[in-house]
CSV table of C-alpha atoms in Angstrom, one decimal:
chain,number,residue,atom,x,y,z
J,284,MET,CA,0.0,0.0,0.0
J,285,THR,CA,1.2,3.5,-0.7
J,286,THR,CA,1.6,6.1,2.0
J,287,GLU,CA,-1.5,7.9,0.7
J,288,GLU,CA,-3.6,4.7,0.7
J,289,LEU,CA,-2.4,4.0,4.3
J,290,LYS,CA,-3.3,7.5,5.4
J,291,SER,CA,-6.8,7.3,4.0
J,292,LEU,CA,-7.5,3.9,5.7
J,293,LYS,CA,-10.5,3.7,8.0
J,294,VAL,CA,-9.0,2.6,11.2
J,295,ASN,CA,-11.1,0.6,13.7
J,296,LYS,CA,-8.7,0.9,16.6
J,297,SER,CA,-5.6,2.9,17.3
J,298,VAL,CA,-3.2,2.2,20.1
J,299,ASP,CA,-0.5,4.6,21.2
J,300,ALA,CA,2.6,2.8,22.4
J,301,ARG,CA,5.0,5.6,22.0
J,302,GLY,CA,5.6,5.7,25.7
J,303,THR,CA,7.0,2.2,25.7
J,304,SER,CA,10.0,0.4,24.4
J,305,CYS,CA,10.5,-3.1,23.2
J,306,PRO,CA,8.5,-5.3,23.8
J,307,GLY,CA,5.9,-2.7,24.8
J,308,PRO,CA,4.4,-1.9,21.4
J,309,LEU,CA,4.1,-5.6,20.6
J,310,LEU,CA,2.2,-6.2,23.9
J,311,ALA,CA,0.0,-3.2,23.1
J,312,ALA,CA,-0.8,-4.6,19.6
J,313,LYS,CA,-1.6,-8.0,20.9
J,314,LYS,CA,-3.9,-6.6,23.5
J,315,ALA,CA,-5.7,-4.3,21.0
J,316,MET,CA,-6.1,-7.2,18.5
J,317,GLY,CA,-8.1,-9.0,21.1
J,318,GLU,CA,-10.6,-6.2,21.1
J,319,ILE,CA,-11.4,-6.0,17.4
J,320,LYS,CA,-13.1,-8.2,14.8
J,321,SER,CA,-11.6,-10.1,11.9
J,322,GLY,CA,-11.1,-7.8,9.0
J,323,ASP,CA,-10.8,-4.7,11.2
J,324,ILE,CA,-7.8,-2.4,10.9
J,325,LEU,CA,-5.5,-1.7,13.8
J,326,GLU,CA,-3.1,1.3,13.9
J,327,VAL,CA,-0.1,1.0,16.2
J,328,LEU,CA,1.9,4.2,17.1
J,329,SER,CA,5.4,3.4,18.1
J,330,ALA,CA,8.6,5.5,18.6
J,331,ASP,CA,10.7,2.4,18.7
J,332,GLU,CA,12.4,1.7,15.4
J,333,GLY,CA,12.5,-2.0,15.9
J,334,THR,CA,8.7,-2.2,16.0
J,335,LYS,CA,8.6,-1.5,12.2
J,336,LYS,CA,10.2,-4.9,11.7
J,337,ASP,CA,8.6,-6.6,14.7
J,338,ILE,CA,4.9,-6.0,13.9
J,339,PRO,CA,5.1,-7.5,10.4
J,340,LYS,CA,6.8,-10.7,11.8
J,341,TRP,CA,4.2,-10.9,14.5
J,342,ALA,CA,1.4,-10.4,12.0
J,343,THR,CA,2.7,-13.1,9.7
J,344,LYS,CA,2.8,-15.5,12.6
J,345,LYS,CA,-0.7,-14.6,13.9
J,346,LYS,CA,-2.1,-14.7,10.3
J,347,HIS,CA,-2.9,-11.0,10.3
J,348,GLU,CA,-2.2,-8.9,7.3
J,349,TYR,CA,0.5,-6.3,7.6
J,350,LEU,CA,-0.6,-3.3,5.5
J,351,GLY,CA,2.3,-0.9,5.8
J,352,THR,CA,4.0,1.8,7.9
J,353,VAL,CA,3.8,5.5,7.7
J,354,GLU,CA,6.8,7.5,9.1
J,355,GLU,CA,6.0,10.6,11.1
J,356,SER,CA,8.6,12.8,12.7
J,357,GLY,CA,9.9,10.7,15.6
J,358,TYR,CA,7.5,7.9,15.4
J,359,PHE,CA,5.8,5.3,13.2
J,360,LYS,CA,2.2,4.5,12.4
J,361,ILE,CA,1.9,0.8,11.6
J,362,TYR,CA,-1.3,-0.7,10.0
J,363,VAL,CA,-2.4,-4.3,10.5
J,364,LYS,CA,-5.6,-6.0,9.3
J,365,LYS,CA,-6.9,-8.6,11.7
J,366,GLY,CA,-7.0,-12.1,10.2
O,139,MET,CA,12.6,-55.3,-3.8
O,140,PHE,CA,11.8,-51.7,-4.7
O,141,GLU,CA,9.4,-49.8,-2.7
O,142,THR,CA,6.3,-48.6,-4.5
O,143,ILE,CA,5.6,-44.8,-4.6
O,144,GLU,CA,2.7,-45.4,-2.3
O,145,GLN,CA,4.9,-47.0,0.3
O,146,ARG,CA,7.4,-44.2,0.1
O,147,LEU,CA,4.6,-41.7,0.4
O,148,GLU,CA,3.2,-43.4,3.5
O,149,LYS,CA,6.6,-43.3,5.1
O,150,LEU,CA,7.0,-39.6,4.3
O,151,GLU,CA,3.6,-38.8,5.7
O,152,LYS,CA,4.5,-40.5,8.9
O,153,LYS,CA,7.7,-38.5,9.2
O,154,VAL,CA,5.9,-35.2,8.5
O,155,ASP,CA,3.4,-36.0,11.2
O,156,VAL,CA,6.1,-36.6,13.7
O,157,LEU,CA,7.8,-33.3,12.7
O,158,GLU,CA,4.6,-31.4,12.9
O,159,TYR,CA,3.5,-32.6,16.2
O,160,SER,CA,6.7,-33.1,18.1
O,161,ARG,CA,7.7,-29.4,18.4
O,162,LYS,CA,5.2,-27.0,20.0
O,163,ASP,CA,5.2,-23.3,19.6
O,164,GLN,CA,7.0,-23.1,22.9
O,165,LEU,CA,10.1,-21.4,24.3
O,166,THR,CA,12.1,-23.1,27.0
O,167,MET,CA,14.7,-21.1,28.7
O,168,VAL,CA,17.4,-21.8,31.3
O,169,VAL,CA,18.2,-18.7,33.3
O,170,MET,CA,21.4,-19.3,35.2
O,171,SER,CA,23.0,-15.9,35.5
O,172,ASP,CA,22.2,-13.3,38.2
O,173,ASP,CA,23.6,-10.4,36.1
O,174,LEU,CA,21.2,-7.6,35.7
O,175,ASP,CA,21.8,-7.3,31.9
O,176,LYS,CA,21.3,-11.0,31.2
O,177,MET,CA,18.2,-11.1,33.4
O,178,LEU,CA,16.8,-8.2,31.4
O,179,ALA,CA,17.5,-10.0,28.1
O,180,ALA,CA,15.8,-13.2,29.5
O,181,PHE,CA,12.7,-11.3,30.5
O,182,ILE,CA,12.4,-9.2,27.3
O,183,ILE,CA,12.7,-12.3,25.2
O,184,ALA,CA,10.2,-14.2,27.4
O,185,VAL,CA,7.6,-11.4,27.4
O,186,GLY,CA,8.1,-10.8,23.7
O,187,ALA,CA,7.5,-14.5,23.0
O,188,ALA,CA,4.4,-14.5,25.1
O,189,ALA,CA,3.2,-11.5,23.3
O,190,MET,CA,3.5,-13.5,20.1
O,191,ASP,CA,1.4,-16.2,21.8
O,192,THR,CA,4.3,-18.6,22.2
O,193,LYS,CA,4.1,-20.7,25.4
O,194,VAL,CA,7.1,-19.7,27.6
O,195,LYS,CA,8.7,-21.8,30.3
O,196,MET,CA,11.6,-20.4,32.3
O,197,PHE,CA,13.8,-22.6,34.4
O,198,PHE,CA,15.8,-20.7,37.0
O,199,THR,CA,18.9,-22.5,38.2
O,200,PHE,CA,22.1,-21.7,40.2
O,201,TRP,CA,22.8,-18.0,40.6
O,202,ALA,CA,19.6,-16.8,39.0
O,203,ILE,CA,17.6,-18.3,41.8
O,204,SER,CA,18.7,-15.6,44.2
O,205,ALA,CA,16.9,-13.1,41.9
O,206,LEU,CA,13.6,-14.7,42.8
O,207,ARG,CA,14.0,-14.1,46.5
O,208,LYS,CA,11.8,-11.6,48.3
O,209,GLU,CA,13.7,-8.4,48.7
O,210,HIS,CA,12.9,-7.6,52.3
O,211,MET,CA,12.9,-10.8,54.2
O,212,LYS,CA,14.9,-12.3,57.0
O,213,GLN,CA,16.6,-15.5,56.2
O,214,ALA,CA,14.6,-18.6,57.0
O,215,LYS,CA,15.4,-20.5,60.2
O,216,GLY,CA,17.3,-23.8,60.4
O,217,LYS,CA,20.2,-23.0,58.0
O,218,ASP,CA,23.8,-24.0,58.5
O,219,VAL,CA,26.7,-21.6,58.3
O,220,THR,CA,27.4,-22.0,54.6
O,221,ALA,CA,23.7,-21.5,53.7
O,222,ARG,CA,23.6,-18.4,55.9
O,223,MET,CA,26.7,-17.0,54.1
O,224,PHE,CA,25.2,-17.7,50.6
O,225,GLY,CA,21.9,-16.1,51.8
O,226,THR,CA,23.6,-13.0,53.0
O,227,MET,CA,26.1,-12.5,50.1
O,228,LEU,CA,23.9,-13.2,47.1
O,229,PRO,CA,21.5,-10.6,45.8
O,230,LYS,CA,18.0,-10.6,47.3
O,231,GLY,CA,15.6,-10.2,44.5
O,232,LEU,CA,15.7,-8.5,41.1
O,233,GLY,CA,16.4,-5.1,42.5
O,234,GLN,CA,19.8,-6.1,43.9
O,235,LEU,CA,21.3,-7.6,40.7
O,236,LYS,CA,24.5,-6.1,39.4
O,237,LEU,CA,25.6,-5.3,35.9
O,238,SER,CA,28.1,-7.9,34.4
O,239,LYS,CA,30.2,-4.9,33.1
O,240,MET,CA,30.6,-1.4,34.2
O,241,ASN,CA,28.9,-2.0,37.5
O,242,MET,CA,31.4,0.3,39.3
O,243,GLN,CA,30.3,-0.5,42.8
O,244,GLY,CA,26.7,0.1,41.8
O,245,ILE,CA,27.2,3.4,40.1
O,246,GLY,CA,26.9,1.9,36.6
O,247,LYS,CA,23.8,0.0,37.7
O,248,TYR,CA,22.0,3.2,38.8
O,249,MET,CA,23.1,4.9,35.6
O,250,ILE,CA,21.7,2.2,33.4
O,251,LYS,CA,18.4,2.2,35.4
O,252,GLY,CA,18.2,5.9,34.8
O,253,ILE,CA,18.8,5.5,31.0
O,254,MET,CA,16.2,2.7,30.9
O,255,LYS,CA,13.7,4.9,32.5
O,256,HIS,CA,14.5,7.7,30.1
O,257,ASN,CA,14.1,5.3,27.1
O,258,ASN,CA,10.9,3.9,28.4
O,259,VAL,CA,12.4,0.4,28.9
O,260,SER,CA,10.4,-1.6,31.4
O,261,SER,CA,12.2,-2.4,34.7
O,262,LEU,CA,12.7,-6.0,35.7
O,263,ASP,CA,9.9,-5.7,38.3
O,264,GLU,CA,7.5,-4.5,35.6
O,265,LEU,CA,8.6,-7.3,33.3
O,266,LEU,CA,8.1,-9.9,36.0
O,267,ALA,CA,4.6,-8.6,36.6
O,268,VAL,CA,3.8,-8.7,32.8
O,269,ALA,CA,5.2,-12.2,32.7
O,270,GLY,CA,2.8,-13.3,35.4
O,271,GLU,CA,-0.1,-11.7,33.6
O,272,LEU,CA,0.8,-13.5,30.3
O,273,GLY,CA,1.0,-16.8,32.0
O,274,ILE,CA,4.7,-17.4,31.7
O,275,ASP,CA,5.8,-20.4,33.8
O,276,ILE,CA,8.8,-20.2,36.1
O,277,ASP,CA,10.3,-23.3,37.6
O,278,ILE,CA,13.0,-23.2,40.1
O,279,CYS,CA,15.7,-26.0,40.1
O,280,THR,CA,15.3,-27.6,43.5
O,281,MET,CA,18.8,-29.1,43.5
O,282,SER,CA,20.4,-25.6,43.1
O,283,MET,CA,18.0,-24.3,45.7
O,284,ASP,CA,19.2,-26.8,48.2
O,285,LEU,CA,22.9,-26.1,47.4
O,286,MET,CA,22.4,-22.4,48.1
O,287,GLY,CA,20.3,-23.2,51.1
O,288,PHE,CA,17.3,-21.2,49.9
O,289,LYS,CA,13.9,-22.1,51.3
O,290,LYS,CA,10.6,-21.9,49.5
O,291,GLU,CA,9.3,-19.3,51.9
O,292,GLU,CA,12.1,-16.9,50.8
O,293,MET,CA,10.9,-17.0,47.2
O,294,ILE,CA,8.7,-14.3,45.7
O,295,ASP,CA,4.9,-14.6,45.2
O,296,TYR,CA,4.5,-15.4,41.5
O,297,PRO,CA,1.3,-16.8,40.0
O,298,ASN,CA,3.0,-19.6,38.0
O,299,LEU,CA,5.9,-20.5,40.2
O,300,GLY,CA,6.9,-24.1,40.4
O,301,TYR,CA,9.8,-26.3,41.6
O,302,ALA,CA,11.3,-28.9,39.3
O,303,GLY,CA,14.4,-30.9,38.3
O,304,VAL,CA,16.4,-31.4,35.2
O,305,ALA,CA,14.0,-34.0,33.7
O,306,THR,CA,11.2,-31.4,33.7
O,307,PHE,CA,13.4,-29.0,31.8
O,308,LEU,CA,14.5,-31.7,29.3
O,309,ALA,CA,11.0,-32.9,28.7
O,310,ASP,CA,9.8,-29.3,28.1
O,311,ALA,CA,12.8,-28.4,26.0
O,312,GLY,CA,12.4,-31.5,23.9
O,313,GLU,CA,8.9,-30.5,22.8
O,314,SER,CA,9.8,-26.8,22.4
O,315,SER,CA,10.6,-25.2,19.0
O,316,MET,CA,13.0,-22.8,20.8
O,317,GLN,CA,15.5,-23.3,23.6
O,318,LEU,CA,17.8,-20.7,25.2
O,319,PHE,CA,20.4,-20.7,27.9
O,320,ILE,CA,21.1,-17.4,29.6
């Protein structure tokens, strides 16, 4: 997905994990996934560079669909569709 | 006699079945060190794995056991001189662990704790609490516990705390897809 497409996504839940470091964002994502339905889109905000790589790995394992990452100044917005 | 394709297929299917079902999505970890840095690595990996829905089993042995003692606790009664000495000299709980490098009589340790706070890295106490919430099992090696003279009443309250020997570790490690020694 392009940055524009990601930015125009209708997000079902957003979780701000910018105040945590590894493995905080992953924990936050796992918790938030439990609160949404299959097909819903989750947005994870993280200031930890490693999360960019971690979330896609986690998504693959959990059969969610990683949609992409948008870089903001000092943090990342990561989009995952629940499988 | 040559095997037919069907026979070979049957053999292969059996092998695949064994491979598929012998290894669980499970991480088994031996935690031996009582270094602050290594303990941090152990807990971050454990909590990260649990966040990925991997079953995690931690086996605490030797020096690492002292990190699971209650911080403010008088030593249990009925210990001999050696056990008392071990009990006094080893760290009591996660809070008293030292860095393996640059500890500098504890200055380095306080510096690293400050940096961790600044970088929003969870403290060991926080990680232990999360580990408990995520259902991570901790087993303590009873043989090492006896060597150090530690008693069960000196250990922390942790929801999934157990006591076991090497066979438990080996059985769990054997069915795990990941094993670590820290």
